[in-house]
mmCIF file of C-alpha atoms (C1' of nucleotides) in Angstrom:
data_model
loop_
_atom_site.group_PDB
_atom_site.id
_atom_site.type_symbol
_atom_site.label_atom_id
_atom_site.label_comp_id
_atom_site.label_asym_id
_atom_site.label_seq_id
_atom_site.Cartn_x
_atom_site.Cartn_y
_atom_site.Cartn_z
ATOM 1 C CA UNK A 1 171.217 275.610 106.378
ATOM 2 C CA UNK A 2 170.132 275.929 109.974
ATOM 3 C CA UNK A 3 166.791 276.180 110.838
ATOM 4 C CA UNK A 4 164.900 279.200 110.752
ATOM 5 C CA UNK A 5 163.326 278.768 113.746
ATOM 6 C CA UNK A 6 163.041 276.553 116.423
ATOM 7 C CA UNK A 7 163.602 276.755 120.390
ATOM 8 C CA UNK A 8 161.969 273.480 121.448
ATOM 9 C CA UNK A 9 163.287 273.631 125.074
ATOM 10 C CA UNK A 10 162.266 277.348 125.561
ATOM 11 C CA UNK A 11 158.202 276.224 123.565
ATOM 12 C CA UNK A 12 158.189 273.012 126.362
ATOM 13 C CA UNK A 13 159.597 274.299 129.657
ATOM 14 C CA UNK A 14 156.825 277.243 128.884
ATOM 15 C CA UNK A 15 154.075 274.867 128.165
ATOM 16 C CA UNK A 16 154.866 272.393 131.029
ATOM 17 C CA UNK A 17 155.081 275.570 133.157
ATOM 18 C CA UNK A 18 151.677 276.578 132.277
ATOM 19 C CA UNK A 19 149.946 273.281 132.389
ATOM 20 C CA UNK A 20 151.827 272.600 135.743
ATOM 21 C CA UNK A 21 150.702 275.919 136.982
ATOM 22 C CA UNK A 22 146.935 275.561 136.231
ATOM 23 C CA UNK A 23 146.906 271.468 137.553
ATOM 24 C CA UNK A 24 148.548 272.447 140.836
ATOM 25 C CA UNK A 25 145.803 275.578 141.167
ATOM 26 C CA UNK A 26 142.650 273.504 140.312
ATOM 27 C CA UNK A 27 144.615 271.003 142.557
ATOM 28 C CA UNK A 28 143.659 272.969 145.754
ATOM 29 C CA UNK A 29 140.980 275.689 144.411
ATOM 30 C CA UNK A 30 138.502 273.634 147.075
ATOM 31 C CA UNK A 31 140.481 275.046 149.951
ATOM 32 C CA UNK A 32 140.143 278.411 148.523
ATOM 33 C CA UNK A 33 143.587 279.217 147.444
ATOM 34 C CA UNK A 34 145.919 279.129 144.579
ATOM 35 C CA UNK A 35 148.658 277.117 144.131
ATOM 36 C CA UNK A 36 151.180 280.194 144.039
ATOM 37 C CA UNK A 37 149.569 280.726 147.915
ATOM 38 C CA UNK A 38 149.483 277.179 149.005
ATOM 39 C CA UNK A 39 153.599 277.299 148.036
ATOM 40 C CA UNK A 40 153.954 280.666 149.780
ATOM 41 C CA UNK A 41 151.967 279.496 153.417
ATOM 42 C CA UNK A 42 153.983 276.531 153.326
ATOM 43 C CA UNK A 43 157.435 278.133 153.064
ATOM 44 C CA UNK A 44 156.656 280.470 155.619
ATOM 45 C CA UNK A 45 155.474 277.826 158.115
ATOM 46 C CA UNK A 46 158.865 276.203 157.001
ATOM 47 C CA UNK A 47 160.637 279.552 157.785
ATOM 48 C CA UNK A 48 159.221 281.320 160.504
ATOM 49 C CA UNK A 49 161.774 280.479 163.070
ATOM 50 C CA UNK A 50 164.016 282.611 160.943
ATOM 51 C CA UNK A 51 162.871 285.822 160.706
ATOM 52 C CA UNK A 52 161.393 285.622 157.746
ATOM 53 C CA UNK A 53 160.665 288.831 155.950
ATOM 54 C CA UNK A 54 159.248 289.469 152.499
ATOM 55 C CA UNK A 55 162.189 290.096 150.815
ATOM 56 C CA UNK A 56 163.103 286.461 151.129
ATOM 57 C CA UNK A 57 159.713 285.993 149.783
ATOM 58 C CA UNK A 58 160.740 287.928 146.807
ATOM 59 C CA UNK A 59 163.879 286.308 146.097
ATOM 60 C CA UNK A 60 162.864 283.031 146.856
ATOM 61 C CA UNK A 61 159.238 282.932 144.529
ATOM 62 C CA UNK A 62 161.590 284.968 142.059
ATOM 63 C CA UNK A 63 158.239 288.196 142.331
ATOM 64 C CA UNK A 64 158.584 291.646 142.840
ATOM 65 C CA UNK A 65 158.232 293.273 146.534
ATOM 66 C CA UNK A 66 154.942 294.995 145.536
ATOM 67 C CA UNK A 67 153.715 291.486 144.203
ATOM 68 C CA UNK A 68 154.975 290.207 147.672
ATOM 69 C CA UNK A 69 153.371 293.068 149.390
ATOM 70 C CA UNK A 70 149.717 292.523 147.584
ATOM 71 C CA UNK A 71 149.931 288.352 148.108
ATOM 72 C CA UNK A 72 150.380 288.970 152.178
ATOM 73 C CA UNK A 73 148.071 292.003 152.036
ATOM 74 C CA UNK A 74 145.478 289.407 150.975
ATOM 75 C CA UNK A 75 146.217 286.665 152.952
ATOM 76 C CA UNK A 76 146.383 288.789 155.936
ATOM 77 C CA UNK A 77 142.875 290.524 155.652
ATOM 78 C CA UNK A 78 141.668 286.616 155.021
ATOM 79 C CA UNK A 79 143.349 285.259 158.513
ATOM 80 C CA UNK A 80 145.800 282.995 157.062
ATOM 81 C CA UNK A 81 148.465 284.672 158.221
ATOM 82 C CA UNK A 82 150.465 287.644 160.600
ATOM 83 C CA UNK A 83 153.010 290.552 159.891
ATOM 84 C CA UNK A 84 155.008 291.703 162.686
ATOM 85 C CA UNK A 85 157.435 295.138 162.492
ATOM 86 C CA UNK A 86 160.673 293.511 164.557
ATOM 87 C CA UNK A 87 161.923 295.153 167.217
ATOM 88 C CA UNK A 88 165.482 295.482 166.095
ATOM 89 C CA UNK A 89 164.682 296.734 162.689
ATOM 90 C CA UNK A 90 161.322 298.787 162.167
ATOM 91 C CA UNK A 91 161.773 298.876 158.048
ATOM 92 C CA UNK A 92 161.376 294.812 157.957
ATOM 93 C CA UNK A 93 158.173 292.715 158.987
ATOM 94 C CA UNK A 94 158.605 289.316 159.931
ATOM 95 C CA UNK A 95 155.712 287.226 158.690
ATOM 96 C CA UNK A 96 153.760 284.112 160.805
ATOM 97 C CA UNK A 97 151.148 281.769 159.663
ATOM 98 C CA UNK A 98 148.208 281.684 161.852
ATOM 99 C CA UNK A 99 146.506 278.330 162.844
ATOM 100 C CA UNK A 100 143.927 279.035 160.258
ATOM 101 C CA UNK A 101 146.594 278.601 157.584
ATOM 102 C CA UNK A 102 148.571 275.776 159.309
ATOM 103 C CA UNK A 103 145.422 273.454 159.349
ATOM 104 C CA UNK A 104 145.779 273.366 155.561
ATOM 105 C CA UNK A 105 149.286 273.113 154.642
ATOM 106 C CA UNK A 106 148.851 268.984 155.091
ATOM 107 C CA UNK A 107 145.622 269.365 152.687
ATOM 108 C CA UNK A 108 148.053 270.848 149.625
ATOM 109 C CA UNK A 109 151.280 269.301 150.432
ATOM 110 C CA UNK A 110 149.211 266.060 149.428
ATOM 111 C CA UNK A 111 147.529 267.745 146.439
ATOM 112 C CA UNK A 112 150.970 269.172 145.400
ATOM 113 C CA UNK A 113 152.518 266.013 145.941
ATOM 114 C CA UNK A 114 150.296 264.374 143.440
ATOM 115 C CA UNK A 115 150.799 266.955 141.103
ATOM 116 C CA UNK A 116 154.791 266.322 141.571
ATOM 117 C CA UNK A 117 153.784 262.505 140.717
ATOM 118 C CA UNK A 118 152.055 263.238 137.857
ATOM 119 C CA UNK A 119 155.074 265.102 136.034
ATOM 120 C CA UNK A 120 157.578 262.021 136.621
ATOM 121 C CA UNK A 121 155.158 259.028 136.355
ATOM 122 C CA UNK A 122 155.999 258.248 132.619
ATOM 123 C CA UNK A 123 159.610 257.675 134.192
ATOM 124 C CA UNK A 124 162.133 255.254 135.078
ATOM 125 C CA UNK A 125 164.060 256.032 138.088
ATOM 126 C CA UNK A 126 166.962 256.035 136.007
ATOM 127 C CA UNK A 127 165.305 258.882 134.003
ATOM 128 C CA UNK A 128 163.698 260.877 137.349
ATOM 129 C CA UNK A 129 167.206 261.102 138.473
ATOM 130 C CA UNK A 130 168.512 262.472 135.084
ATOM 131 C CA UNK A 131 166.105 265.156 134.717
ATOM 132 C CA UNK A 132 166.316 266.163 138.194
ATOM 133 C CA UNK A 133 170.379 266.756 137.935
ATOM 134 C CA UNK A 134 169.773 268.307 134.472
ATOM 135 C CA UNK A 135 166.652 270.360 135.434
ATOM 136 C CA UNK A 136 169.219 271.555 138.880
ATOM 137 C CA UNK A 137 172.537 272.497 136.125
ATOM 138 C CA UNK A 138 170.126 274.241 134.133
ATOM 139 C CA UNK A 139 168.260 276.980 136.845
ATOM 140 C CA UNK A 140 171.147 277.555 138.064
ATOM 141 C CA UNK A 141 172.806 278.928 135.645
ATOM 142 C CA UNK A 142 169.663 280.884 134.116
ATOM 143 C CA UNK B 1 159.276 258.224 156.814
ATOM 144 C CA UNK B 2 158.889 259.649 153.592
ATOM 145 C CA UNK B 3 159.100 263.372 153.756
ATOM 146 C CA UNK B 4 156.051 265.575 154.618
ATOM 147 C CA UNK B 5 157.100 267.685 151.664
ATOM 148 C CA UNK B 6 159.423 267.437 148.550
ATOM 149 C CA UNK B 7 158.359 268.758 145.288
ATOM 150 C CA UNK B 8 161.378 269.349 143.449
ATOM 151 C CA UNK B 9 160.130 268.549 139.831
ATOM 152 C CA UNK B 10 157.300 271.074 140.732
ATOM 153 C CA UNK B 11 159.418 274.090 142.088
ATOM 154 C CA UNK B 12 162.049 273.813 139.166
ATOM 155 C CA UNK B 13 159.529 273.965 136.365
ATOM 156 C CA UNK B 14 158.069 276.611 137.795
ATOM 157 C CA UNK B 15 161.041 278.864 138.500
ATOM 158 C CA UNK B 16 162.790 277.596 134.854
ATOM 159 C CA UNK B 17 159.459 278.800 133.568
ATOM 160 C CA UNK B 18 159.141 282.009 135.092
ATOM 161 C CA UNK B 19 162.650 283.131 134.917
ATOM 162 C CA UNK B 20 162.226 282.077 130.723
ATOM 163 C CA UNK B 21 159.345 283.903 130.630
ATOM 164 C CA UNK B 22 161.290 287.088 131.884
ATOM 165 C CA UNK B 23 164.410 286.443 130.053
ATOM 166 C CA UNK B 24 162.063 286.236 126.315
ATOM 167 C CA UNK B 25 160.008 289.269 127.504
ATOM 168 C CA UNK B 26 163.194 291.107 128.344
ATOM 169 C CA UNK B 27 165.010 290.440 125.068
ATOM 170 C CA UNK B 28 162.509 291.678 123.083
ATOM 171 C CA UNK B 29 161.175 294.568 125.015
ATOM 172 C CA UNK B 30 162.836 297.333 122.277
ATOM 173 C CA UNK B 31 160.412 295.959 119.728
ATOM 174 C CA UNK B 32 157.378 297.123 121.911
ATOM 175 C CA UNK B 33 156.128 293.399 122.236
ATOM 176 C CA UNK B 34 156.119 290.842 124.782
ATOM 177 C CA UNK B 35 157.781 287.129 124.614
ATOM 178 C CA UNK B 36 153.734 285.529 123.793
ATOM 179 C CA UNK B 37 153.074 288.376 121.230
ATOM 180 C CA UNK B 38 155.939 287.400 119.752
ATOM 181 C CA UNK B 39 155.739 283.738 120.199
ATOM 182 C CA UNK B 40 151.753 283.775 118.665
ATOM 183 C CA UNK B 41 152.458 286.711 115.693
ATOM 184 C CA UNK B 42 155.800 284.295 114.686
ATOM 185 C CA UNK B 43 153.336 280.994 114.730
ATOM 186 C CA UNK B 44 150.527 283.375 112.834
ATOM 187 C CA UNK B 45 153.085 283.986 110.375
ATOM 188 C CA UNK B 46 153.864 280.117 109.455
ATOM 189 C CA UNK B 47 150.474 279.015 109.771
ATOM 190 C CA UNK B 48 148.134 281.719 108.153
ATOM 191 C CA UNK B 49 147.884 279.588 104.733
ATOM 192 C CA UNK B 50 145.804 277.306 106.799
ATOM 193 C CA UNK B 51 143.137 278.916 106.991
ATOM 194 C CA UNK B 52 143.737 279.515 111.027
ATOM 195 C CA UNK B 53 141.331 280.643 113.983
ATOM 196 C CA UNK B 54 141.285 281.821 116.928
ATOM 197 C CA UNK B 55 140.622 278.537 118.403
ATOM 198 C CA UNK B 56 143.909 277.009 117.241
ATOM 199 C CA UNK B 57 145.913 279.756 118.635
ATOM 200 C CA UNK B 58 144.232 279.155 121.911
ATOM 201 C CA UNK B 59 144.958 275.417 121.805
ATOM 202 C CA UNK B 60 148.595 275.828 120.673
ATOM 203 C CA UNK B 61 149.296 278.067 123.664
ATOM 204 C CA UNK B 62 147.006 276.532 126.060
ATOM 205 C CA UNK B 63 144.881 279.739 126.646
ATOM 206 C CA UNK B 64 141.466 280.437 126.570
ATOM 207 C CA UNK B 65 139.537 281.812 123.855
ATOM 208 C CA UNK B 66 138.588 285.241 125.955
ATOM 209 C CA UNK B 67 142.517 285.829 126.522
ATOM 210 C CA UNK B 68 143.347 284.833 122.562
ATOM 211 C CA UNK B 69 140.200 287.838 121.762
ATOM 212 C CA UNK B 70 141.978 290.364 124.139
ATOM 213 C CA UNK B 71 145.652 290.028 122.409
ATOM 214 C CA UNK B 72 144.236 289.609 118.876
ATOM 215 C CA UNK B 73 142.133 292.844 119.611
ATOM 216 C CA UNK B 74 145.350 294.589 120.872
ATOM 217 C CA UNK B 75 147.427 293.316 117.644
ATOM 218 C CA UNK B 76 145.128 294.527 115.496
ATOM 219 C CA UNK B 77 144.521 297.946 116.676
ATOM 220 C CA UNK B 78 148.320 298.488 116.591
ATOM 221 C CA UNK B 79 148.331 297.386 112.628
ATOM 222 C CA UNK B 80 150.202 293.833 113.581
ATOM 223 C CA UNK B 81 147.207 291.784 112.178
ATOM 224 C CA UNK B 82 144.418 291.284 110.596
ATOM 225 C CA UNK B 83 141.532 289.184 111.130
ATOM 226 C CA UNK B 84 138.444 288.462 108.458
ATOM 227 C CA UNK B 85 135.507 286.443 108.596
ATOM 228 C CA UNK B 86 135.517 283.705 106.032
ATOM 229 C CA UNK B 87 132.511 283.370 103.621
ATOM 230 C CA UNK B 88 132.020 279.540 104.441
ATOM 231 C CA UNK B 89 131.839 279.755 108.327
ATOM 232 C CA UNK B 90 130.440 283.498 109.947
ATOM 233 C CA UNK B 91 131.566 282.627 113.202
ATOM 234 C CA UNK B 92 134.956 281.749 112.612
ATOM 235 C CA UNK B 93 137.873 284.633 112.170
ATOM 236 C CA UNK B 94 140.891 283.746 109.960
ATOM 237 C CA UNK B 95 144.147 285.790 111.173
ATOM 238 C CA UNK B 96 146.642 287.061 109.452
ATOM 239 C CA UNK B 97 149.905 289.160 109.676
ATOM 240 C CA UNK B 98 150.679 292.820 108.145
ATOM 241 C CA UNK B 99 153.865 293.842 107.191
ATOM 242 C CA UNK B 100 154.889 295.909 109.857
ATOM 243 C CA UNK B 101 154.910 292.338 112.141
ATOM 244 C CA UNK B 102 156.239 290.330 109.157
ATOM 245 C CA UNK B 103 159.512 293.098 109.777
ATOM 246 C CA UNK B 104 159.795 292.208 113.184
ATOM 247 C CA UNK B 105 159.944 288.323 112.614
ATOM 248 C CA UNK B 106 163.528 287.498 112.217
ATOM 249 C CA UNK B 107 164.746 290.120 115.129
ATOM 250 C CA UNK B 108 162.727 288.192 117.757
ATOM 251 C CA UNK B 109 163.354 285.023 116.436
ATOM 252 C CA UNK B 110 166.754 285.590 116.473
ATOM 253 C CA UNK B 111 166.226 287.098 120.279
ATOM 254 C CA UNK B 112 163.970 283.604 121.216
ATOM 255 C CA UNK B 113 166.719 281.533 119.838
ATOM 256 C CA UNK B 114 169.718 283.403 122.354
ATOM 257 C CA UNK B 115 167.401 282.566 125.370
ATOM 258 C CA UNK B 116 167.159 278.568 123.570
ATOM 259 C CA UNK B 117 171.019 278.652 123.831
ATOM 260 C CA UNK B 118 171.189 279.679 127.468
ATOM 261 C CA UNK B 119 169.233 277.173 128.374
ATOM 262 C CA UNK B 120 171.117 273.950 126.713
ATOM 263 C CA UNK B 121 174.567 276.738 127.781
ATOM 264 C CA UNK B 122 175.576 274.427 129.924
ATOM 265 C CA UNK B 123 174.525 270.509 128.305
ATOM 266 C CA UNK B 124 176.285 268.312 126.397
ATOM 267 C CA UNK B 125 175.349 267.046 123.078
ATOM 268 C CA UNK B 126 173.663 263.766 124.919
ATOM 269 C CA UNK B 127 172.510 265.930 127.619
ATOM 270 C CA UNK B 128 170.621 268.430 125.336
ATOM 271 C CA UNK B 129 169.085 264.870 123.204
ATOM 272 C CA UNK B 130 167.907 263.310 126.579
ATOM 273 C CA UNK B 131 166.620 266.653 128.006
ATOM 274 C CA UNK B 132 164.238 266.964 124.654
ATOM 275 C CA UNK B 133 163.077 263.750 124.741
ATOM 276 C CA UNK B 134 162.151 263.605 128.541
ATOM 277 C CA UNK B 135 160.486 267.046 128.798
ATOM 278 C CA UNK B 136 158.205 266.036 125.443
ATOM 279 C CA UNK B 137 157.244 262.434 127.263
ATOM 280 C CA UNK B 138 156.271 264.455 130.427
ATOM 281 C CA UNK B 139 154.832 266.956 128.073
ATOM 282 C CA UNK B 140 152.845 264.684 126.489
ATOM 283 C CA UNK B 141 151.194 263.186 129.425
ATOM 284 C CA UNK B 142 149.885 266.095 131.170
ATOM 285 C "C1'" DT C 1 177.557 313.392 163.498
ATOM 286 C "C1'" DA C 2 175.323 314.741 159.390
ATOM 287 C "C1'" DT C 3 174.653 313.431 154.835
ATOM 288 C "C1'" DT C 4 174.012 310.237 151.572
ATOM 289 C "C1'" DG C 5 172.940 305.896 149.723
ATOM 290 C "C1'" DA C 6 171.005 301.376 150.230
ATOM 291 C "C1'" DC C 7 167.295 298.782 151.783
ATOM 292 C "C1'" DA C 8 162.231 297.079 152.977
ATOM 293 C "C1'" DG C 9 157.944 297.763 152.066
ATOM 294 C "C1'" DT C 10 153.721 300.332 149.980
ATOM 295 C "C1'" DT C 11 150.833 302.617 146.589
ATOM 296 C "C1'" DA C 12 148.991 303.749 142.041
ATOM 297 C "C1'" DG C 13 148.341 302.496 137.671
ATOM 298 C "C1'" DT C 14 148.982 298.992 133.813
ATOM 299 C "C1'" DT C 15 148.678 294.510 131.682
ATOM 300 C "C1'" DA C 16 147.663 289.628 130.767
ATOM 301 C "C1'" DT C 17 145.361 286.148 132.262
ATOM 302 C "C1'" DC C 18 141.096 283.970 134.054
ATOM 303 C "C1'" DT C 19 135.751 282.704 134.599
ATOM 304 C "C1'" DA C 20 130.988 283.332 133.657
ATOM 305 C "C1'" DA C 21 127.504 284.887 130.914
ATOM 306 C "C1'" DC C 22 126.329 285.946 126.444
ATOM 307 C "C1'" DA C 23 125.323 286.348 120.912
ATOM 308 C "C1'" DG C 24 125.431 284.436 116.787
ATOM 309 C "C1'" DT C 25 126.444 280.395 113.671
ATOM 310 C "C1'" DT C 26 126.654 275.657 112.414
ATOM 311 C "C1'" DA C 27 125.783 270.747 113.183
ATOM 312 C "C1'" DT C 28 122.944 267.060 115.028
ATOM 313 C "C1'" DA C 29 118.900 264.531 116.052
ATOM 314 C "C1'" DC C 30 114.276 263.622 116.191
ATOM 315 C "C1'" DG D 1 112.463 270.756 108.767
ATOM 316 C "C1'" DT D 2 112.754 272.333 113.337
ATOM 317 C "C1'" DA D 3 114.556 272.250 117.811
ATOM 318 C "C1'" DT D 4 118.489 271.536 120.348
ATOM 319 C "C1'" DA D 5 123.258 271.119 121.146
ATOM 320 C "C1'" DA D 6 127.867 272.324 120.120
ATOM 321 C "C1'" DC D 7 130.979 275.647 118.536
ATOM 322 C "C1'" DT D 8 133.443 280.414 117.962
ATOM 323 C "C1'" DG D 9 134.154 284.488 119.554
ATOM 324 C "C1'" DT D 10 133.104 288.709 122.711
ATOM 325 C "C1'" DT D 11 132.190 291.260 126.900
ATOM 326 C "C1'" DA D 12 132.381 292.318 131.820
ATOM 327 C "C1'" DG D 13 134.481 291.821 135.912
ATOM 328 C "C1'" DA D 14 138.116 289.651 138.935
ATOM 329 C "C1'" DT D 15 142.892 288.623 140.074
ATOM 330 C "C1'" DA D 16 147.870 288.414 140.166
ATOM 331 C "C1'" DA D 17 151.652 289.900 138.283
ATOM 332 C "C1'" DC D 18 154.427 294.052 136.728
ATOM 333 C "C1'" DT D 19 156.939 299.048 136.891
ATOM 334 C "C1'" DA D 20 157.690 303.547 138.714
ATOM 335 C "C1'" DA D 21 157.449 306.589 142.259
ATOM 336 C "C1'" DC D 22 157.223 306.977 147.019
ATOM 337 C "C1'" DT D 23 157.996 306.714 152.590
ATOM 338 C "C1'" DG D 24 160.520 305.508 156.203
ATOM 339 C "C1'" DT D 25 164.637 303.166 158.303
ATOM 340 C "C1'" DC D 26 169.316 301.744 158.666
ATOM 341 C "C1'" DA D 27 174.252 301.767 157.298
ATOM 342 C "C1'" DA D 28 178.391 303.844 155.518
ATOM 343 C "C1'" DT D 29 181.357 307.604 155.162
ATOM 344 C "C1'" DA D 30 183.504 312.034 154.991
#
DNA sequence: TATTGACAGTTAGTTATCTAACAGTTATAC
DNA sequence: GTATAACTGTTAGATAACTAACTGTCAATA
C-alpha cells in the first residue's frame, strides 16, 4: 500500500528555493540589482585574479553560456563590470568588476547575509550543523 | 573576524533547487509538459472536488495570480483543463482536469517520485526523518 | 601541416515568471 | 442602500532563463 503520491523533499527544497530566491532579490532590489547579479559581481570580484572567464560562470551558477552571455551583456552596458579578450587565448574573455560594482558588493553581502540568517534562525547549532553536512551529501551527488 | 562573506545555507538551496528543477523538467519532457505543469495539473487533479480557484493554486505554489492565468490559459487551449465560472461567485473560476491530463497522472508521478529518491539516494533512514523535519521548520518560518 | 573536433562565446527565438494597471464582482461600512 | 474597499482574474510589457544554430579559435591527430 504505498502512497500514491508524495515527494515531500522534492515539494520543500522547490518551495524554500523559491521563497529564498524572491527574499534575497527584494533583499537588494534598492541597489538596483537582483539577487542572481549581486551573487554573480561578488564571485567575480572573488575571482578575478584567476582568469576568470564565463564558462566558470556557467558551471559555477549551474546556467547556460548564452544565459551567461546575456547577464554580462547587461551588466556591462550598465558599468558594473569589464570583459577583456586575453592575450594568450582570443576565444575566452576574462571578466573584471569595475569600481562601480565593487562599491556595492559590502551593501549585499550584508543583505545576503541576513537572508542566510533568516533560513537557520529556528535552529540549534546542533541542527545548523546537521543540515549543512546533509544539505553538502545531498548536491553532491545530484 | 567573522568572514566578509559565507552564505552556505543560501548557495545550496539554491543550486539543490535549480538542479531539481532541471532534473523534474527533464524526466518528464516526453510527455510535452514541464516539472510545474505537472506538479499544478497532479494537485488540480486531487483537489478539484473543492471547489478550487485560481487563487489557491497561486498560493500553493507561491506564484502570482498573472503567472497562474498564463499556464491555466496554456492548459486549457491544449485540452488539459477546464475552467468554469461558478453560479454563486462570477469572479471566481473553478478548474478542473480532462481526461487526456487525468492519462498522464501516474507517468509523471511516477517520474517526480525517481527524482524524490535521488535526493534521500544517499540518507539514512534517520537522516531522511531529520532532513524532513528541518527543511519544514525552516519552511515554515519564511 | 591540414583537417577535424572540441571549446568559448553570441545570436535569435521561445517560455515562464514578474509588476503594474485594469475590469468586473462581492463584501463592508456609513 | 449606496459608496467604497477588497477580491479574482486578465492584459500588456519587461526580464531572465532556455535551446538550437552559429562564428571564430585552439588542440589533437593522421
Amino acid at each position: 500500500m504505498k502512497p500514491r503520491k508524495d515527494t515531500p523533499y522534492l515539494d520543500l527544497f522547490q518551495i524554500i528555493g523559491l521563497k529564498l530566491k524572491k527574499k534575497a532579490d527584494e533583499s537588494i532590489k534598492e541597489l538596483g540589482l537582483n539577487a542572481q547579479q549581486g551573487k554573480i559581481i561578488g564571485y567575480i570580484y572573488e575571482n578575478q585574479e584567476t582568469e576568470l572567464i564565463q564558462r566558470d560562470l556557467a558551471d559555477r551558477f549551474h546556467l547556460r553560456g548564452a544565459s551567461i552571455t546575456s547577464m554580462l551583456q547587461g551588466l556591462e552596458q550598465r558599468g558594473f563590470i569589464e570583459r577583456k579578450i586575453p592575450a594568450n587565448n582570443e576565444r575566452q574573455k576574462n571578466i573584471y568588476v569595475l569600481p562601480k560594482a565593487v562599491e556595492l558588493i559590502e551593501d549585499f553581502n550584508d543583505s545576503f547575509q541576513k537572508v542566510e540568517d533568516e533560513i537557520v534562525q529556528v535552529l540549534s547549532e546542533e541542527e545548523k550543523q546537521t543540515l549543512k553536512e546533509l544539505l553538502i551529501k545531498i548536491n553532491e551527488r545530484l
